Amino acid sequence: MIQIRKYLGPLSKNNPVIVQVLGVCSALAVTTQLKSSVVMGISVAVVAAFSNLIISLLRNTIPSRIRIIVQLIIVAALVILVDQFLQAFFYDMSKMLSVFVGLIVTNCIIMGRLEAFALQNKPLPSLLDGLFNGIGYGLVLATVGLFRELLGKGTMWNCQVIPDSFYEMGYLNNVLMTLPPMALILIGVMIWIHRSRNKELIEEE
């Protein structure tokens, strides 16, 4: 029987972004809004889960010398399916994310889990590993997106949160939050908070 708890590490102490510092680049472009952050997180989770599953199913038939090529082909095919799905049912979001959906192919979290886990483990554990690593990535993006949109635009999920009365009293949105460097600063703060609460991670290094 599969113990789900053993795969929950990416949601907390072994998060791929704030612990392993992977997949940071996409946080620069897609986290200006909470909505785009969530959609990107879900897209990565879907691709990570099913690419792990497929590679695990094929792990005993893939020649070692071409395994990276096979992995890239499978990930690219899944990314195309996700992109087509977004274009068909969520066109505005697909247009907003633009080329960044396609860049999921190069996301080092996905390739890392294929190499480190899916090639050595059975299908169901591999599916769960990819899924929770994708969710862990998405949680970080959603958190960054929430703060950037709320403080930078005064909205959440494109709905105004900060009342007009605040603006009438002189409140101003922090436009710096809409700039890419703020994503790195917010992730840096998250890493600092996480490591200050989990000092054993520093000791292990």
PDB file of C-alpha atoms in Angstrom:
ATOM      1  CA  MET A   1       0.000   0.000   0.000  1.00  0.00           C
ATOM      2  CA  ILE A   2       1.296   3.433  -0.966  1.00  0.00           C
ATOM      3  CA  GLN A   3       1.970   5.755   1.977  1.00  0.00           C
ATOM      4  CA  ILE A   4       1.081   9.234   0.701  1.00  0.00           C
ATOM      5  CA  ARG A   5       2.878  10.938   3.596  1.00  0.00           C
ATOM      6  CA  LYS A   6       6.318   9.951   2.311  1.00  0.00           C
ATOM      7  CA  TYR A   7       5.672  11.914  -0.892  1.00  0.00           C
ATOM      8  CA  LEU A   8       4.596  15.142   0.844  1.00  0.00           C
ATOM      9  CA  GLY A   9       8.167  16.435   1.301  1.00  0.00           C
ATOM     10  CA  PRO A  10       7.955  18.838  -1.688  1.00  0.00           C
ATOM     11  CA  LEU A  11       5.077  20.616   0.043  1.00  0.00           C
ATOM     12  CA  SER A  12       7.227  21.562   3.015  1.00  0.00           C
ATOM     13  CA  LYS A  13      10.757  20.567   4.052  1.00  0.00           C
ATOM     14  CA  ASN A  14      11.947  19.428   0.636  1.00  0.00           C
ATOM     15  CA  ASN A  15      10.272  21.977  -1.595  1.00  0.00           C
ATOM     16  CA  PRO A  16      11.965  22.011  -5.025  1.00  0.00           C
ATOM     17  CA  VAL A  17      12.062  25.819  -5.189  1.00  0.00           C
ATOM     18  CA  ILE A  18      12.872  27.072  -1.698  1.00  0.00           C
ATOM     19  CA  VAL A  19      15.056  24.118  -0.666  1.00  0.00           C
ATOM     20  CA  GLN A  20      16.585  22.791  -3.873  1.00  0.00           C
ATOM     21  CA  VAL A  21      16.374  26.217  -5.605  1.00  0.00           C
ATOM     22  CA  LEU A  22      15.048  24.726  -8.849  1.00  0.00           C
ATOM     23  CA  GLY A  23      12.615  26.250 -11.324  1.00  0.00           C
ATOM     24  CA  VAL A  24      13.253  29.797 -10.115  1.00  0.00           C
ATOM     25  CA  CYS A  25      13.498  31.357 -13.589  1.00  0.00           C
ATOM     26  CA  SER A  26       9.799  30.974 -14.417  1.00  0.00           C
ATOM     27  CA  ALA A  27       8.904  32.848 -11.227  1.00  0.00           C
ATOM     28  CA  LEU A  28      10.231  36.051 -12.783  1.00  0.00           C
ATOM     29  CA  ALA A  29       7.680  36.234 -15.574  1.00  0.00           C
ATOM     30  CA  VAL A  30       4.480  34.447 -14.544  1.00  0.00           C
ATOM     31  CA  THR A  31       3.980  35.631 -10.956  1.00  0.00           C
ATOM     32  CA  THR A  32       2.778  39.159 -11.608  1.00  0.00           C
ATOM     33  CA  GLN A  33      -0.753  37.820 -11.027  1.00  0.00           C
ATOM     34  CA  LEU A  34      -2.105  35.078  -8.778  1.00  0.00           C
ATOM     35  CA  LYS A  35      -4.200  33.576 -11.572  1.00  0.00           C
ATOM     36  CA  SER A  36      -1.306  33.081 -13.976  1.00  0.00           C
ATOM     37  CA  SER A  37       0.829  31.684 -11.139  1.00  0.00           C
ATOM     38  CA  VAL A  38      -1.799  29.075 -10.255  1.00  0.00           C
ATOM     39  CA  VAL A  39      -2.330  28.049 -13.878  1.00  0.00           C
ATOM     40  CA  MET A  40       1.416  27.671 -14.422  1.00  0.00           C
ATOM     41  CA  GLY A  41       1.703  25.634 -11.211  1.00  0.00           C
ATOM     42  CA  ILE A  42      -1.106  23.305 -12.285  1.00  0.00           C
ATOM     43  CA  SER A  43       0.427  22.933 -15.752  1.00  0.00           C
ATOM     44  CA  VAL A  44       3.818  21.971 -14.314  1.00  0.00           C
ATOM     45  CA  ALA A  45       2.203  19.539 -11.854  1.00  0.00           C
ATOM     46  CA  VAL A  46       0.300  17.799 -14.657  1.00  0.00           C
ATOM     47  CA  VAL A  47       3.364  17.527 -16.888  1.00  0.00           C
ATOM     48  CA  ALA A  48       5.598  16.383 -14.008  1.00  0.00           C
ATOM     49  CA  ALA A  49       3.122  13.734 -12.840  1.00  0.00           C
ATOM     50  CA  PHE A  50       2.416  12.177 -16.218  1.00  0.00           C
ATOM     51  CA  SER A  51       5.972  12.396 -17.536  1.00  0.00           C
ATOM     52  CA  ASN A  52       7.122  10.584 -14.386  1.00  0.00           C
ATOM     53  CA  LEU A  53       4.424   7.966 -14.923  1.00  0.00           C
ATOM     54  CA  ILE A  54       5.290   7.368 -18.584  1.00  0.00           C
ATOM     55  CA  ILE A  55       9.042   7.210 -18.003  1.00  0.00           C
ATOM     56  CA  SER A  56       8.524   4.794 -15.129  1.00  0.00           C
ATOM     57  CA  LEU A  57       6.418   2.538 -17.350  1.00  0.00           C
ATOM     58  CA  LEU A  58       9.137   2.604 -20.028  1.00  0.00           C
ATOM     59  CA  ARG A  59      12.162   2.607 -17.717  1.00  0.00           C
ATOM     60  CA  ASN A  60      13.213  -0.967 -18.491  1.00  0.00           C
ATOM     61  CA  THR A  61      13.002  -0.477 -22.265  1.00  0.00           C
ATOM     62  CA  ILE A  62      14.796   2.861 -22.693  1.00  0.00           C
ATOM     63  CA  PRO A  63      18.477   2.519 -23.683  1.00  0.00           C
ATOM     64  CA  SER A  64      20.620   4.491 -21.268  1.00  0.00           C
ATOM     65  CA  ARG A  65      22.449   6.402 -23.997  1.00  0.00           C
ATOM     66  CA  ILE A  66      19.246   7.984 -25.370  1.00  0.00           C
ATOM     67  CA  ARG A  67      17.246   8.343 -22.144  1.00  0.00           C
ATOM     68  CA  ILE A  68      17.545  12.168 -22.082  1.00  0.00           C
ATOM     69  CA  ILE A  69      16.210  12.398 -25.650  1.00  0.00           C
ATOM     70  CA  VAL A  70      13.290  10.126 -24.791  1.00  0.00           C
ATOM     71  CA  GLN A  71      12.530  12.167 -21.675  1.00  0.00           C
ATOM     72  CA  LEU A  72      12.550  15.428 -23.637  1.00  0.00           C
ATOM     73  CA  ILE A  73      10.239  14.004 -26.297  1.00  0.00           C
ATOM     74  CA  ILE A  74       7.730  12.814 -23.699  1.00  0.00           C
ATOM     75  CA  VAL A  75       7.823  16.069 -21.747  1.00  0.00           C
ATOM     76  CA  ALA A  76       7.523  18.115 -24.956  1.00  0.00           C
ATOM     77  CA  ALA A  77       4.498  16.073 -26.071  1.00  0.00           C
ATOM     78  CA  LEU A  78       2.778  16.620 -22.724  1.00  0.00           C
ATOM     79  CA  VAL A  79       3.568  20.341 -22.797  1.00  0.00           C
ATOM     80  CA  ILE A  80       2.019  20.606 -26.271  1.00  0.00           C
ATOM     81  CA  LEU A  81      -1.141  18.901 -24.969  1.00  0.00           C
ATOM     82  CA  VAL A  82      -1.322  21.294 -22.003  1.00  0.00           C
ATOM     83  CA  ASP A  83      -0.744  24.292 -24.271  1.00  0.00           C
ATOM     84  CA  GLN A  84      -3.464  23.157 -26.693  1.00  0.00           C
ATOM     85  CA  PHE A  85      -5.852  22.607 -23.777  1.00  0.00           C
ATOM     86  CA  LEU A  86      -5.240  26.133 -22.496  1.00  0.00           C
ATOM     87  CA  GLN A  87      -5.705  27.606 -25.967  1.00  0.00           C
ATOM     88  CA  ALA A  88      -8.966  25.705 -26.411  1.00  0.00           C
ATOM     89  CA  PHE A  89     -10.590  26.393 -23.036  1.00  0.00           C
ATOM     90  CA  PHE A  90      -8.652  29.278 -21.440  1.00  0.00           C
ATOM     91  CA  TYR A  91      -7.466  31.328 -24.386  1.00  0.00           C
ATOM     92  CA  ASP A  92      -6.918  34.561 -22.463  1.00  0.00           C
ATOM     93  CA  MET A  93      -4.741  32.769 -19.909  1.00  0.00           C
ATOM     94  CA  SER A  94      -2.856  30.979 -22.681  1.00  0.00           C
ATOM     95  CA  LYS A  95      -2.176  34.341 -24.308  1.00  0.00           C
ATOM     96  CA  MET A  96      -1.018  35.807 -20.990  1.00  0.00           C
ATOM     97  CA  LEU A  97       1.409  32.951 -20.292  1.00  0.00           C
ATOM     98  CA  SER A  98       2.604  33.118 -23.888  1.00  0.00           C
ATOM     99  CA  VAL A  99       5.875  31.227 -24.490  1.00  0.00           C
ATOM    100  CA  PHE A 100       6.329  30.341 -20.821  1.00  0.00           C
ATOM    101  CA  VAL A 101       4.084  27.281 -21.125  1.00  0.00           C
ATOM    102  CA  GLY A 102       6.406  25.955 -23.821  1.00  0.00           C
ATOM    103  CA  LEU A 103       9.385  26.558 -21.552  1.00  0.00           C
ATOM    104  CA  ILE A 104       8.026  23.938 -19.139  1.00  0.00           C
ATOM    105  CA  VAL A 105      10.011  21.530 -21.325  1.00  0.00           C
ATOM    106  CA  THR A 106      13.218  22.945 -19.862  1.00  0.00           C
ATOM    107  CA  ASN A 107      11.986  23.078 -16.256  1.00  0.00           C
ATOM    108  CA  CYS A 108      14.762  21.441 -14.244  1.00  0.00           C
ATOM    109  CA  ILE A 109      12.315  20.153 -11.613  1.00  0.00           C
ATOM    110  CA  ILE A 110      10.667  17.890 -14.179  1.00  0.00           C
ATOM    111  CA  MET A 111      13.895  16.629 -15.716  1.00  0.00           C
ATOM    112  CA  GLY A 112      15.425  16.212 -12.277  1.00  0.00           C
ATOM    113  CA  ARG A 113      12.590  14.000 -11.010  1.00  0.00           C
ATOM    114  CA  LEU A 114      12.685  11.893 -14.172  1.00  0.00           C
ATOM    115  CA  GLU A 115      16.381  11.208 -13.650  1.00  0.00           C
ATOM    116  CA  ALA A 116      16.361  10.886  -9.866  1.00  0.00           C
ATOM    117  CA  PHE A 117      13.095   9.044  -9.301  1.00  0.00           C
ATOM    118  CA  ALA A 118      11.065   7.836 -12.282  1.00  0.00           C
ATOM    119  CA  LEU A 119      13.904   5.838 -13.842  1.00  0.00           C
ATOM    120  CA  GLN A 120      14.353   3.834 -10.622  1.00  0.00           C
ATOM    121  CA  ASN A 121      10.809   3.443  -9.288  1.00  0.00           C
ATOM    122  CA  LYS A 122       7.438   1.920 -10.125  1.00  0.00           C
ATOM    123  CA  PRO A 123       4.670   3.871 -11.921  1.00  0.00           C
ATOM    124  CA  LEU A 124       2.389   4.835  -9.012  1.00  0.00           C
ATOM    125  CA  PRO A 125       5.159   6.149  -6.727  1.00  0.00           C
ATOM    126  CA  SER A 126       6.607   8.006  -9.725  1.00  0.00           C
ATOM    127  CA  LEU A 127       3.225   9.570 -10.493  1.00  0.00           C
ATOM    128  CA  LEU A 128       2.888  10.762  -6.884  1.00  0.00           C
ATOM    129  CA  ASP A 129       6.461  12.052  -6.795  1.00  0.00           C
ATOM    130  CA  GLY A 130       5.950  14.136  -9.918  1.00  0.00           C
ATOM    131  CA  LEU A 131       2.550  15.367  -8.775  1.00  0.00           C
ATOM    132  CA  PHE A 132       3.675  16.568  -5.352  1.00  0.00           C
ATOM    133  CA  ASN A 133       6.858  18.142  -6.688  1.00  0.00           C
ATOM    134  CA  GLY A 134       4.703  20.035  -9.184  1.00  0.00           C
ATOM    135  CA  ILE A 135       2.282  21.084  -6.446  1.00  0.00           C
ATOM    136  CA  GLY A 136       5.181  22.216  -4.256  1.00  0.00           C
ATOM    137  CA  TYR A 137       6.452  24.344  -7.133  1.00  0.00           C
ATOM    138  CA  GLY A 138       2.967  25.727  -7.700  1.00  0.00           C
ATOM    139  CA  LEU A 139       2.528  26.688  -4.043  1.00  0.00           C
ATOM    140  CA  VAL A 140       5.634  28.861  -4.184  1.00  0.00           C
ATOM    141  CA  LEU A 141       4.518  30.508  -7.436  1.00  0.00           C
ATOM    142  CA  ALA A 142       1.029  31.128  -6.022  1.00  0.00           C
ATOM    143  CA  THR A 143       2.445  32.696  -2.855  1.00  0.00           C
ATOM    144  CA  VAL A 144       4.735  34.994  -4.820  1.00  0.00           C
ATOM    145  CA  GLY A 145       1.939  35.831  -7.261  1.00  0.00           C
ATOM    146  CA  LEU A 146      -0.452  36.654  -4.433  1.00  0.00           C
ATOM    147  CA  PHE A 147       1.888  39.183  -2.807  1.00  0.00           C
ATOM    148  CA  ARG A 148       2.983  40.729  -6.104  1.00  0.00           C
ATOM    149  CA  GLU A 149      -0.562  41.221  -7.341  1.00  0.00           C
ATOM    150  CA  LEU A 150      -1.968  42.371  -3.997  1.00  0.00           C
ATOM    151  CA  LEU A 151       0.784  44.867  -3.210  1.00  0.00           C
ATOM    152  CA  GLY A 152       1.550  45.847  -6.795  1.00  0.00           C
ATOM    153  CA  LYS A 153      -1.975  46.238  -8.180  1.00  0.00           C
ATOM    154  CA  GLY A 154      -4.308  46.106  -5.186  1.00  0.00           C
ATOM    155  CA  THR A 155      -6.158  43.130  -6.666  1.00  0.00           C
ATOM    156  CA  MET A 156      -6.418  39.388  -6.112  1.00  0.00           C
ATOM    157  CA  TRP A 157      -7.419  37.068  -8.958  1.00  0.00           C
ATOM    158  CA  ASN A 158      -8.056  40.278 -10.958  1.00  0.00           C
ATOM    159  CA  CYS A 159     -10.637  41.464  -8.400  1.00  0.00           C
ATOM    160  CA  GLN A 160     -10.009  44.641  -6.441  1.00  0.00           C
ATOM    161  CA  VAL A 161      -9.233  43.879  -2.802  1.00  0.00           C
ATOM    162  CA  ILE A 162      -7.934  47.162  -1.456  1.00  0.00           C
ATOM    163  CA  PRO A 163     -10.962  49.482  -1.123  1.00  0.00           C
ATOM    164  CA  ASP A 164     -11.184  52.833  -2.890  1.00  0.00           C
ATOM    165  CA  SER A 165     -11.267  54.574   0.480  1.00  0.00           C
ATOM    166  CA  PHE A 166      -7.625  53.561   1.025  1.00  0.00           C
ATOM    167  CA  TYR A 167      -6.617  55.205  -2.243  1.00  0.00           C
ATOM    168  CA  GLU A 168      -8.607  58.312  -1.337  1.00  0.00           C
ATOM    169  CA  MET A 169      -6.579  58.531   1.892  1.00  0.00           C
ATOM    170  CA  GLY A 170      -3.349  58.466  -0.098  1.00  0.00           C
ATOM    171  CA  TYR A 171      -2.537  54.762  -0.386  1.00  0.00           C
ATOM    172  CA  LEU A 172      -0.445  53.913  -3.457  1.00  0.00           C
ATOM    173  CA  ASN A 173       0.243  50.556  -5.044  1.00  0.00           C
ATOM    174  CA  ASN A 174       3.860  49.446  -4.854  1.00  0.00           C
ATOM    175  CA  VAL A 175       4.716  49.332  -8.558  1.00  0.00           C
ATOM    176  CA  LEU A 176       8.080  47.766  -7.730  1.00  0.00           C
ATOM    177  CA  MET A 177       6.165  44.556  -7.023  1.00  0.00           C
ATOM    178  CA  THR A 178       5.292  44.291 -10.708  1.00  0.00           C
ATOM    179  CA  LEU A 179       8.977  44.180 -11.710  1.00  0.00           C
ATOM    180  CA  PRO A 180      10.779  40.808 -12.157  1.00  0.00           C
ATOM    181  CA  PRO A 181      13.452  41.393  -9.456  1.00  0.00           C
ATOM    182  CA  MET A 182      10.746  41.433  -6.767  1.00  0.00           C
ATOM    183  CA  ALA A 183       9.981  37.790  -7.531  1.00  0.00           C
ATOM    184  CA  LEU A 184      13.560  36.868  -6.678  1.00  0.00           C
ATOM    185  CA  ILE A 185      13.459  38.991  -3.529  1.00  0.00           C
ATOM    186  CA  LEU A 186      10.217  37.348  -2.364  1.00  0.00           C
ATOM    187  CA  ILE A 187      11.592  33.871  -3.060  1.00  0.00           C
ATOM    188  CA  GLY A 188      14.760  34.838  -1.183  1.00  0.00           C
ATOM    189  CA  VAL A 189      12.653  35.881   1.810  1.00  0.00           C
ATOM    190  CA  MET A 190      10.747  32.581   1.630  1.00  0.00           C
ATOM    191  CA  ILE A 191      14.024  30.639   1.556  1.00  0.00           C
ATOM    192  CA  TRP A 192      15.292  32.593   4.574  1.00  0.00           C
ATOM    193  CA  ILE A 193      12.101  31.986   6.578  1.00  0.00           C
ATOM    194  CA  HIS A 194      12.020  28.310   5.612  1.00  0.00           C
ATOM    195  CA  ARG A 195      15.630  27.681   6.577  1.00  0.00           C
ATOM    196  CA  SER A 196      15.350  29.622   9.818  1.00  0.00           C
ATOM    197  CA  ARG A 197      12.519  27.259  10.795  1.00  0.00           C
ATOM    198  CA  ASN A 198      14.291  24.124   9.503  1.00  0.00           C
ATOM    199  CA  LYS A 199      17.876  24.573  10.638  1.00  0.00           C
ATOM    200  CA  GLU A 200      18.626  20.890  10.129  1.00  0.00           C
ATOM    201  CA  LEU A 201      18.629  21.567   6.364  1.00  0.00           C
ATOM    202  CA  ILE A 202      21.629  23.884   6.808  1.00  0.00           C
ATOM    203  CA  GLU A 203      23.397  21.314   8.967  1.00  0.00           C
ATOM    204  CA  GLU A 204      22.905  18.615   6.317  1.00  0.00           C
ATOM    205  CA  GLU A 205      24.683  20.811   3.760  1.00  0.00           C
TER     206      GLU A 205
END
